[in-house]
Coordinates of C-alpha atoms in Angstrom, one line a residue:
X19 CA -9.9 39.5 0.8
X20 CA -13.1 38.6 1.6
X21 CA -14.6 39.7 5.2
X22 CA -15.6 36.1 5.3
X23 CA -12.0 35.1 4.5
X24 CA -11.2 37.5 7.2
X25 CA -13.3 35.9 9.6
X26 CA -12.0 32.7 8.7
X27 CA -8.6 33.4 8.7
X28 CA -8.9 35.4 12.1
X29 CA -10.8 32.5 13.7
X30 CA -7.9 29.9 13.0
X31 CA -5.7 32.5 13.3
X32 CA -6.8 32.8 17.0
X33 CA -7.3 29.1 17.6
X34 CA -3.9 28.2 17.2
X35 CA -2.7 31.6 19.7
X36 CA -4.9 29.8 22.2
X37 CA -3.4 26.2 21.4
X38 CA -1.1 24.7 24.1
X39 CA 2.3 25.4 23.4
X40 CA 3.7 22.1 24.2
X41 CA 1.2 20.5 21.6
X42 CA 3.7 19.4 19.4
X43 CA 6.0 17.9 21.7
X44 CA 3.5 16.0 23.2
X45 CA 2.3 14.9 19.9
X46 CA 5.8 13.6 19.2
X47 CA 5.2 11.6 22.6
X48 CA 1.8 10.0 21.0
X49 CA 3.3 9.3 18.1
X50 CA 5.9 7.1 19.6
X51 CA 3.5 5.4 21.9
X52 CA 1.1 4.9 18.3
X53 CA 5.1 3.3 17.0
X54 CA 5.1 1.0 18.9
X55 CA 1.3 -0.2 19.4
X56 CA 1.2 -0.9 15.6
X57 CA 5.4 -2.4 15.9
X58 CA 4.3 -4.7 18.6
X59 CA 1.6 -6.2 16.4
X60 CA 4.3 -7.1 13.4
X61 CA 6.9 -7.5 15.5
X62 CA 6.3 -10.7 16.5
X63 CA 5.7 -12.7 13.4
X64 CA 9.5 -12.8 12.4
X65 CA 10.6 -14.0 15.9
X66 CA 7.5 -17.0 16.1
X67 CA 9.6 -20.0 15.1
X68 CA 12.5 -18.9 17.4
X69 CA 10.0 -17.9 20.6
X70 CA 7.9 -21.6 19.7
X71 CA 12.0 -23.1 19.9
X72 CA 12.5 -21.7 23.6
X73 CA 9.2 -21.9 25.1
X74 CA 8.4 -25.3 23.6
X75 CA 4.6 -24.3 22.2
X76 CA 3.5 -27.8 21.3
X77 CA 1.9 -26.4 17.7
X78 CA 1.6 -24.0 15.4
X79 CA -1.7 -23.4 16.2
X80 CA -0.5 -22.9 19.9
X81 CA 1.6 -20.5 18.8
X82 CA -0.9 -18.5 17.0
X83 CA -2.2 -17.1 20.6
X84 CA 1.1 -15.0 20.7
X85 CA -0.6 -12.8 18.2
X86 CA -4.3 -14.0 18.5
X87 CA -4.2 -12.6 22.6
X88 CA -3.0 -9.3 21.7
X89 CA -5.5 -8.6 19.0
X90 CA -8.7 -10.4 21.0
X91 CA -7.9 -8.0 23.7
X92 CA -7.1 -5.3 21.8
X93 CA -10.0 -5.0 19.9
X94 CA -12.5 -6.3 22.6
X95 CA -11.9 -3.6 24.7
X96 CA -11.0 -0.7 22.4
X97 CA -14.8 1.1 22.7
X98 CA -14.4 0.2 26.4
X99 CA -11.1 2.4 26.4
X100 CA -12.8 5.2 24.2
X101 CA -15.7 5.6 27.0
X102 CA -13.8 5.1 30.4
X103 CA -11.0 8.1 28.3
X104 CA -14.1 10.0 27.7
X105 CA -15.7 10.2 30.8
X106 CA -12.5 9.7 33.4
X107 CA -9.9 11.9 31.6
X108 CA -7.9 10.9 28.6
X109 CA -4.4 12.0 29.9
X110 CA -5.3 9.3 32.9
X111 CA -6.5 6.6 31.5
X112 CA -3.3 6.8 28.3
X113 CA -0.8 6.6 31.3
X114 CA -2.6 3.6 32.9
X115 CA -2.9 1.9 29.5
X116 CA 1.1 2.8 28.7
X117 CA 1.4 1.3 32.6
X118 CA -0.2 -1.8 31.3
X119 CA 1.6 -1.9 27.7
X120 CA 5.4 -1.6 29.8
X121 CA 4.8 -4.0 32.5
X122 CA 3.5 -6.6 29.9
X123 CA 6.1 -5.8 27.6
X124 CA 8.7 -6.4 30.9
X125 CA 7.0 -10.4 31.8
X126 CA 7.1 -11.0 27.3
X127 CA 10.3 -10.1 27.4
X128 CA 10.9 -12.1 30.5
X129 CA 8.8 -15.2 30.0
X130 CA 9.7 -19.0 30.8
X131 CA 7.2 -20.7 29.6
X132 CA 4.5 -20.2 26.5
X133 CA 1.7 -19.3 29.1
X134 CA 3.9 -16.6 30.4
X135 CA 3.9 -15.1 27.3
X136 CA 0.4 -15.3 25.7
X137 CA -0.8 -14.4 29.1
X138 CA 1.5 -11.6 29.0
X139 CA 0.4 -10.3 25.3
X140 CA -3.3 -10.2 26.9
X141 CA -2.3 -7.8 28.8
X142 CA -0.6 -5.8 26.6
X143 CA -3.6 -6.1 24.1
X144 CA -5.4 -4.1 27.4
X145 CA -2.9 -1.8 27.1
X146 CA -3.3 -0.6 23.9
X147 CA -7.4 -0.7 24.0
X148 CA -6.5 1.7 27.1
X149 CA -4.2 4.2 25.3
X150 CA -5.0 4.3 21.9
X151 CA -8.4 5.6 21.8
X152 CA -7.4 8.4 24.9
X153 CA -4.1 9.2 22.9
X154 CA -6.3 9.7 19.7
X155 CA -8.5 11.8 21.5
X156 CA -6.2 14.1 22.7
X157 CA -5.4 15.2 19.4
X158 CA -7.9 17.6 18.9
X159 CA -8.0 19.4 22.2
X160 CA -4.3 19.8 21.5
X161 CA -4.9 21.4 18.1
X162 CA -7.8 23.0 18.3
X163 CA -7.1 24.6 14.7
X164 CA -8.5 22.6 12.1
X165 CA -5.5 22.9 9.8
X166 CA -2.7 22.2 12.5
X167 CA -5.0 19.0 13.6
X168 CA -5.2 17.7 9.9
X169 CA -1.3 18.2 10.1
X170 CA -0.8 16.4 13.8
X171 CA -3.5 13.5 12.2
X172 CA -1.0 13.1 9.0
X173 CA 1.8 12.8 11.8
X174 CA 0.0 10.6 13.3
X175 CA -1.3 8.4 10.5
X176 CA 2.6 8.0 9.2
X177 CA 4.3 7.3 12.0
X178 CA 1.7 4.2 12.4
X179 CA 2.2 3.3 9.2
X180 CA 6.4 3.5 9.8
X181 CA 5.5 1.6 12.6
X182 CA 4.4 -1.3 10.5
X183 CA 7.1 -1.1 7.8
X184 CA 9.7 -1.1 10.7
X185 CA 8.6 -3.9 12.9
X186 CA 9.3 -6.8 10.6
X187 CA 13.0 -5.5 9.8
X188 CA 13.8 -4.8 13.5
X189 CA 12.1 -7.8 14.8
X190 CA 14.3 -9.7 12.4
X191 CA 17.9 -8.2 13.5
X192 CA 17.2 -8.4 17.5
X193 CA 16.2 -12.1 16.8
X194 CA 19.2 -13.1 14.7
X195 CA 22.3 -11.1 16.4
X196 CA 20.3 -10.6 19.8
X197 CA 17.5 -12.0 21.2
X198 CA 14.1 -12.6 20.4
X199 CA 12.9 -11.3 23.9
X200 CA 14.5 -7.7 22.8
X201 CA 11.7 -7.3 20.9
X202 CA 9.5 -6.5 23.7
X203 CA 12.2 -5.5 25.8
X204 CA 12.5 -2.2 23.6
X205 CA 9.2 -1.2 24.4
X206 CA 10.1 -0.1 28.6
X207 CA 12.6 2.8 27.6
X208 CA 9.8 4.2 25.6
X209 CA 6.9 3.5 27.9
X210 CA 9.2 5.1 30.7
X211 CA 9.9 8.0 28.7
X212 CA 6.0 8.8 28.1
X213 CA 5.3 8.3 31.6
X214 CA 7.7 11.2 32.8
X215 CA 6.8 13.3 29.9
X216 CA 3.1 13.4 29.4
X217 CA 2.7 14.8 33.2
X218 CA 4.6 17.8 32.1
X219 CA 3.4 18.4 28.3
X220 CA -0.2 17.4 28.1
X221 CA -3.0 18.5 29.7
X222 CA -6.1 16.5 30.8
X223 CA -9.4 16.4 29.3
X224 CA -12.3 15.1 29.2
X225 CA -15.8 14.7 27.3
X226 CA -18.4 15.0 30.4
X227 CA -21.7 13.5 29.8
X228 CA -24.3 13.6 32.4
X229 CA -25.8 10.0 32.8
X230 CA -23.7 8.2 30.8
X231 CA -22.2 4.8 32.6
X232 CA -19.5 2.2 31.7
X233 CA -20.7 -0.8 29.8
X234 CA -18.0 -3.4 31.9
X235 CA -20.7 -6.3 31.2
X236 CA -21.2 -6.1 27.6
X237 CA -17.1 -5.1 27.3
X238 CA -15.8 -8.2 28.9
X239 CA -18.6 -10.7 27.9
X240 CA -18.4 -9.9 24.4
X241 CA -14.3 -10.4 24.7
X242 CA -14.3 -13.1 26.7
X243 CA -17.0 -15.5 24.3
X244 CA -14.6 -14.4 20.9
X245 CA -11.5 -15.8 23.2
X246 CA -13.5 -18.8 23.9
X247 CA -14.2 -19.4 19.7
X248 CA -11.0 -18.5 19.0
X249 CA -9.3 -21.1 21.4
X250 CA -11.8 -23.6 20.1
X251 CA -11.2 -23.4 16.4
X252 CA -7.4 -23.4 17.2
X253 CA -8.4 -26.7 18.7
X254 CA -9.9 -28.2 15.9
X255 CA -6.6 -28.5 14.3
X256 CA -5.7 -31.2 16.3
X257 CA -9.1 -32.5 17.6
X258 CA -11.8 -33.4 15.8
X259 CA -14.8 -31.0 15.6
X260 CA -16.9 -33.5 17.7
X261 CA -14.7 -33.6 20.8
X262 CA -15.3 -31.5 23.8
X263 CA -12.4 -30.2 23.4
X264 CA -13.6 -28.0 20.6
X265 CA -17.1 -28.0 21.0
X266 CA -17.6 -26.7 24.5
X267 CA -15.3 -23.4 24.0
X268 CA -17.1 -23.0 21.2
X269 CA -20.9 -23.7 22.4
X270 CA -19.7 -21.8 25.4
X271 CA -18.6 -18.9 23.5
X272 CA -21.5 -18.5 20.9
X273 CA -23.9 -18.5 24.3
X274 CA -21.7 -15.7 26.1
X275 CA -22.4 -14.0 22.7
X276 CA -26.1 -14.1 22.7
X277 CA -26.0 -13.0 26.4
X278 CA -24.0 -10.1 25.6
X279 CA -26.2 -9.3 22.5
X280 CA -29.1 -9.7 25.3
X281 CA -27.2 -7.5 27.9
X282 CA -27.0 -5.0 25.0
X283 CA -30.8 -4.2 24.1
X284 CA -32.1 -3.6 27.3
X285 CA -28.8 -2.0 29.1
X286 CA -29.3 1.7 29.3
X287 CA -26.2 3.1 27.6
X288 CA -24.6 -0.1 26.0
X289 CA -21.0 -0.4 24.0
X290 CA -22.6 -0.3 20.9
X291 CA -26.7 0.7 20.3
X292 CA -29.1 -1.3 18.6
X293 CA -29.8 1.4 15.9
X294 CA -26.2 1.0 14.6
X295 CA -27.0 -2.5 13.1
X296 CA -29.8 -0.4 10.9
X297 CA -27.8 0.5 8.2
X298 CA -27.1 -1.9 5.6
X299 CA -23.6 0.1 4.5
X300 CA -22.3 -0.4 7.6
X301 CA -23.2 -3.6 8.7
X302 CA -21.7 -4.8 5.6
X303 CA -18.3 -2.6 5.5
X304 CA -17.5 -4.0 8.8
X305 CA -18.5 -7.9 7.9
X306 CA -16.1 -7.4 4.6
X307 CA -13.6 -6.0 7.3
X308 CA -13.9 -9.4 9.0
X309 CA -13.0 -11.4 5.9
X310 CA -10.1 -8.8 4.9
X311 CA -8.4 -9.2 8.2
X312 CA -8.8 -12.7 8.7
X313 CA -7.4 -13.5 5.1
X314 CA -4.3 -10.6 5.9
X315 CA -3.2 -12.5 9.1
X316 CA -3.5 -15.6 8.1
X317 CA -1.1 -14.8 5.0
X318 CA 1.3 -12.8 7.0
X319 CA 1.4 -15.4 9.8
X320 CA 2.0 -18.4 7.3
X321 CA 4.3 -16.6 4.9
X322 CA 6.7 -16.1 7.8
X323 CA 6.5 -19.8 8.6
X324 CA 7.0 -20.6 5.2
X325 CA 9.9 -18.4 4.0
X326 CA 12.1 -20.2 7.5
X327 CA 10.3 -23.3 7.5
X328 CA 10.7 -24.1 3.7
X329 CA 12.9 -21.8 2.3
X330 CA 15.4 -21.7 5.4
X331 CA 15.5 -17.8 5.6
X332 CA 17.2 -16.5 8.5
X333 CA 14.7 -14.1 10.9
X334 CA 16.8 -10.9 9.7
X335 CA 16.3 -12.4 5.7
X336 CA 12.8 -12.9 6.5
X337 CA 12.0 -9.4 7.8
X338 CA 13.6 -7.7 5.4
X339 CA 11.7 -10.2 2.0
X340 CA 8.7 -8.7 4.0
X341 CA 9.2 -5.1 3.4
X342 CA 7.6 -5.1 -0.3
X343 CA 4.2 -5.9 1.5
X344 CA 4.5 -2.4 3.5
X345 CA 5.3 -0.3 0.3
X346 CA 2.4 -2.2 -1.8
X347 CA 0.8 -1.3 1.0
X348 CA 1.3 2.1 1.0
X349 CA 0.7 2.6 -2.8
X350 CA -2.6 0.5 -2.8
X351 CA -4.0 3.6 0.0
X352 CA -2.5 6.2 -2.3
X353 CA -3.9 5.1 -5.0
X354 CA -8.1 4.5 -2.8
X355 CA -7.5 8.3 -1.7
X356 CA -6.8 9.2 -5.5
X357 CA -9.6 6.7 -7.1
X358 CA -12.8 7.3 -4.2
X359 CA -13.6 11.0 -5.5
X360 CA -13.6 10.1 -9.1
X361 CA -15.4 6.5 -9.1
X362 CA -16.7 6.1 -5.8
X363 CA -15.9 4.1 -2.4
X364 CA -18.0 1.0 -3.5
X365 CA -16.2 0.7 -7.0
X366 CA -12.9 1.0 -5.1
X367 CA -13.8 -1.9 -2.3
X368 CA -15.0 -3.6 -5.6
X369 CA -11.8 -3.6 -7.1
X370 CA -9.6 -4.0 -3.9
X371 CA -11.5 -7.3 -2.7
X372 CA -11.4 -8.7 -6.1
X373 CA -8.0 -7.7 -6.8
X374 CA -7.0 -9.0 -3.6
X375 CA -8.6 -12.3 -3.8
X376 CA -6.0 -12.5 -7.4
X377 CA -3.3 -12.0 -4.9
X378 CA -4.1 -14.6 -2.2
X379 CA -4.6 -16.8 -5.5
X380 CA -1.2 -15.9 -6.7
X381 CA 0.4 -16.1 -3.2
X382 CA -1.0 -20.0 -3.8
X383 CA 0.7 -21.4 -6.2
X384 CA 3.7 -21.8 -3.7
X385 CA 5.6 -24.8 -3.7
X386 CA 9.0 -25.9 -1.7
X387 CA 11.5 -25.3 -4.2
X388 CA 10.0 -22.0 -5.0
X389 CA 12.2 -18.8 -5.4
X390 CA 11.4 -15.7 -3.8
X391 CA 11.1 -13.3 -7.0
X392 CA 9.1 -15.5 -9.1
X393 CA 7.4 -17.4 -6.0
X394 CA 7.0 -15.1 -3.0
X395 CA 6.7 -11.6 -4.3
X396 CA 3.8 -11.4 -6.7
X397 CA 1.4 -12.6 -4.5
X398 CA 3.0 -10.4 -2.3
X399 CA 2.8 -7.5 -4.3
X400 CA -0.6 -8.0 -5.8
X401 CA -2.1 -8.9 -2.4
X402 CA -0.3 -5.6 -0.6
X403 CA -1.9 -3.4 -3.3
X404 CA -5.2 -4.7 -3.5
X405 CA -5.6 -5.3 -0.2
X406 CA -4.5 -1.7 1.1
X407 CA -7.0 -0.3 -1.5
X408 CA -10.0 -1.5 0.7
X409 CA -9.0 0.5 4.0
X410 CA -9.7 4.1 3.5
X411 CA -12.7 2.6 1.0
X412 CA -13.7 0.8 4.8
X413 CA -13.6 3.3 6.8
X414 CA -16.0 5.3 4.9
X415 CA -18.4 2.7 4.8
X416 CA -18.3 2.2 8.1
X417 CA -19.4 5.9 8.7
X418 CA -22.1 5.6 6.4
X419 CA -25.0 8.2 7.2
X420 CA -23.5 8.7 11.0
X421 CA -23.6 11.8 12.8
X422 CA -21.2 13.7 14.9
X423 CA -22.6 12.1 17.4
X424 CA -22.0 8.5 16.5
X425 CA -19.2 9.1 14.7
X426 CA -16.6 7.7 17.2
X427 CA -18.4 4.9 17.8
X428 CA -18.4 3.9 14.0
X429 CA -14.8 5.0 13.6
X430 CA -14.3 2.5 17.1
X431 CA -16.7 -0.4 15.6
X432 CA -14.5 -0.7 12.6
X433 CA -11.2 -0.7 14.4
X434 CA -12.1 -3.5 16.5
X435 CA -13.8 -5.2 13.7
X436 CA -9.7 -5.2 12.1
X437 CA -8.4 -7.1 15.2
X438 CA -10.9 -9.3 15.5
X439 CA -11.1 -9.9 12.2
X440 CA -7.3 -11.0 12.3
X441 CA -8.1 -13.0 15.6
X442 CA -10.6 -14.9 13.5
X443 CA -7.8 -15.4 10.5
X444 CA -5.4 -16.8 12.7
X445 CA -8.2 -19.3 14.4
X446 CA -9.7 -20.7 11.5
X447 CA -7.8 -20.4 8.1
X448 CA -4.3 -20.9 10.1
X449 CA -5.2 -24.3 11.9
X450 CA -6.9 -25.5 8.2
X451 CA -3.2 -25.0 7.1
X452 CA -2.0 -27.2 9.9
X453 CA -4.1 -29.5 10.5
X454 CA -3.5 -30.3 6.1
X455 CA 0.3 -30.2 6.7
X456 CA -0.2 -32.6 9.9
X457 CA -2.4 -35.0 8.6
X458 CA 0.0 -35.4 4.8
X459 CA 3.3 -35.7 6.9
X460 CA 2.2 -39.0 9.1
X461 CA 1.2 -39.8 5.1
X462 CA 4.7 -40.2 4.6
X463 CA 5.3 -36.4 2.9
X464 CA 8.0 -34.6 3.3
X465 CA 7.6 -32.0 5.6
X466 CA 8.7 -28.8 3.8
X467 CA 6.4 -30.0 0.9
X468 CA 3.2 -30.6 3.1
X469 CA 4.3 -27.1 4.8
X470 CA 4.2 -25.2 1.9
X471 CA 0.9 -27.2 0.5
X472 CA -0.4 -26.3 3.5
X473 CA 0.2 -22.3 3.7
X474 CA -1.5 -22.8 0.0
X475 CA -4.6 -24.3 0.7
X476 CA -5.4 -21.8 3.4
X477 CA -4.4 -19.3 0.5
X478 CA -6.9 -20.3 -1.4
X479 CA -9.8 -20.3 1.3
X480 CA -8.5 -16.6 2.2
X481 CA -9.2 -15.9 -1.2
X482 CA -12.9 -17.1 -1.7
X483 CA -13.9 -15.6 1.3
X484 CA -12.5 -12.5 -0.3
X485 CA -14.1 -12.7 -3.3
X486 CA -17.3 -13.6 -1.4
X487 CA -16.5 -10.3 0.0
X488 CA -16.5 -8.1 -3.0
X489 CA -20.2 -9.9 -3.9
X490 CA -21.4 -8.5 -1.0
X491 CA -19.6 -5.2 -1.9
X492 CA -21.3 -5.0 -5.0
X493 CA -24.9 -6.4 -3.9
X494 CA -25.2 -4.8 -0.9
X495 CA -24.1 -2.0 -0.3
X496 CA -25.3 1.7 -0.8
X497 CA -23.7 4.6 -2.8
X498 CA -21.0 6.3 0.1
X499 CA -20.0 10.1 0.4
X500 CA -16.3 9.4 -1.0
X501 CA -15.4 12.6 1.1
X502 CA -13.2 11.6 4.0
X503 CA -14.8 12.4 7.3
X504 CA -12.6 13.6 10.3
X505 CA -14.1 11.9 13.4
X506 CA -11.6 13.9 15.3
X507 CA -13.3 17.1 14.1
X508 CA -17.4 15.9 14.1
X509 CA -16.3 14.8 18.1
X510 CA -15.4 18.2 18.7
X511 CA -18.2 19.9 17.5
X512 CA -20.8 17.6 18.7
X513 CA -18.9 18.0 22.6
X514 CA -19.0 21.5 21.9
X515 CA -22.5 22.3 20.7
X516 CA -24.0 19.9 23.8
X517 CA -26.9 21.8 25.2
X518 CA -25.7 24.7 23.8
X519 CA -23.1 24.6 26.4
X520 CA -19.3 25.6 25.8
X521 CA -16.8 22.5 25.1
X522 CA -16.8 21.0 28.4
X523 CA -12.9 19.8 27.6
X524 CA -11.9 20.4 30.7
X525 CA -8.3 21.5 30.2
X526 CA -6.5 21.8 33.2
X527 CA -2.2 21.9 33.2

């Protein structure tokens, strides 16, 4: 061996000898927090039709705010969370956002009315922008060895996406044999449970950076104009676009927007710089990212409508003809990490926008009397493959030509830009379904005909602005390193080599 390989090995070899011993029991603890952040997104969509039933939401559209107010808040304030963990202590600000995430989870669980409940999911979207980004960056002051962290993010990673695969099936058998409000209800033991444990097996940290401040302006005016468009374009599936109704959330909106865009130029240390928007790559990985997301939710959101709606599936059928879509899933990202080294991250989001616009066209030629293994899933399983193909290709593009420095923020941008991106989905493509299935029932057609012509058309819109999509893939953007980059890691370092001063972690029992 090598006296570098000496060095090497001695240097990890003492990193993880001065690694808490309780990291991996607290990572067990993130983990089932990160379970059921990325549960409580899917979740819901078996349970809608039986949660509209209760709590009487007058549409479809209405009922699009159960999801559409988690994922506004969520990604609205996610870089907020990432700062205020940064600079205020990580272990602090997970346990308020967990606080958040239970209570919430308690008044879902327990709600009367449909404004209970979406009011409710808001703040639970809070609570996850709070304790996700803090929980993630614990991770490397936990594992300070570089092959233990890669290990704890692999951990982390699956469990998310177990999280995903999972929801749909359990949402469906607390709905059918329990109750719908179960599904949140599930949430306190494990909140609970985090809040005893993380005291005792996790210490605090944080990132201290002289003169940096918390952007609270740009955070909430930027959060609260993308509520204001998405509640108008909900509206405009029952109003016309000329009413006030619609118009003024959405001119109100659009002119929060510009103020916050203002706010952000001349604020000293804003949410996101000026000199992010410089580079082409990135700009357009995270505008793709929009038109991804959008098209996902909308065809998740609709597909559980359709399959109870039209085909009379039972919640527990229904989450369980959803499972396919998690393993496509999962063999479309296998297959981007296998693919990016050999052809590139551009040919791969090529190929994963174009092949997913096939499956949104597939997924469109549903009809009423159609069967679930020749109607259902190969849309299904074209759109899961293609579709899951563009993430890891995304998140490369997104940290196109960034330092360590602005590394998180990237990584953060595009996180965001996946829930809002959803928000959008389930605000414009959604209410284009109903407002078609509305509009050719008072013509006198039948309803589960106009319901599933309905989910189609918004099918095909998903797909177009997919396919426009992969244009801009292929027109715009640069060649990208197809090297994965550990933002985790390039964090680190960049805290660590501050000044010249030693990583002020701050780790304290």
């Amino acid at each position: 061996m090598s006296t570098l390989d000496k060095e090497s090995t001695g240097g990890a070899d003492d990193a993880v000898a001065a690694s808490d011993p309780r990291r991996w029991k607290a990572l067990g603890i993130l983990a089932a927090i990160q379970f059921m952040l990325v549960m409580d997104v899917t979740i819901v969509l078996v349970a809608l039709p039986e949660i509209r039933q209760d709590l009487t939401f007058s549409t479809d559209g209405d009922l699009a705010w159960v999801l559409n107010g988690y994922v506004l808040m969520a990604g609205g304030f996610l870089l907020l969370g990432g700062r205020l963990a940064d600079m205020y202590g990580r272990r602090r600000i997970f346990m308020i956002g967990v606080i958040f995430f239970g209570v919430a989870s308690a008044t879902c669980g327990a709600a009367v009315s449909s404004g209970m409940l979406v009011s409710s999911r808001f703040v639970q979207g809070l609570g996850e922008a709070l304790c996700g980004p803090a929980a993630l960056g614990m991770i490397p002051v936990l594992f300070p060895d570089a092959r233990e962290r890669m290990k704890a993010l692999g951990v982390w990673g699956g469990t998310a996406a177990l999280g995903g695969v999972i929801g749909s099936v359990v949402s469906g058998a607390l709905t059918e044999y329990v109750d719908w409000r179960w599904i949140f209800y599930i949430n306190i033991p494990i909140a609970v449970a985090a809040l005893i444990l993380v005291p005792k097996v996790m210490p605090e940290s944080r990132m201290e950076r002289e003169g940096r401040s918390v952007d609270f302006v740009g955070a909430v005016s930027i959060t609260g104009g993308l509520v204001a468009i998405v509640y108008g374009l909900i509206k405009a599936a029952d109003h016309a676009w000329g009413s006030s109704t619609v118009l003024v959330p959405l001119l109100a909106g659009i002119g929060v927007l510009i103020l916050a865009a203002i706010w952000e130029t001349r604020v000293s240390d804003p949410m996101v710089p000026i000199r992010f928007f410089t580079n082409r790559t990135r700009v357009t990985s995270n505008v793709v990212t929009l038109a991804l997301l959008a098209s996902f939710h909308c065809y998740a959101f609709l597909l559980i409508l359709y399959m109870q709606k039209v085909l009379l599936y039972s919640p527990i059928k229904s989450g369980m003809a959803v499972v396919p879509l998690a393993f496509a899933m999962g063999a479309g990202m296998g297959a981007a990490s296998a693919l990016m080294p050999r052809i590139g991250v551009k040919a791969v989001l090529a190929i994963g926008f174009g092949g997913a616009a096939a499956g949104l066209l597939v997924a469109s030629t549903l009809e009423s009397d159609s069967s679930y293994v020749g109607g259902v899933l190969p849309g299904m399983l074209v759109f899961g493959i293609f579709s899951a193909m563009c993430y890891p290709a995304l998140v490369n593009g997104a940290l196109h030509q960034v330092t360590g420095k602005d590394s998180g923020l990237a990584s953060g941008v595009q996180t965001a830009m996946q829930q809002i991106g959803g928000a959008l989905g389930l605000a414009t493509l959604v209410p284009l379904a109903i407002r078609y299935t509305t509009d050719h029932i008072g013509d006198g057609v039948l309803p589960t005909i106009a319901q599933s012509d309905g989910a189609a058309r918004a099918f095909r819109v998903g797909a177009i602005l997919v396919a426009v999509a992969a244009v801009l893939v292929v027109l715009v953007m640069q060649k990208v390193d197809a090297t994965p980059r550990n933002v985790l890691a390039e964090a680190e370092a960049e805290e660590a080599g501050t000044e010249n001063k030693p990583a002020p972690t701050g780790v304290s029992s």
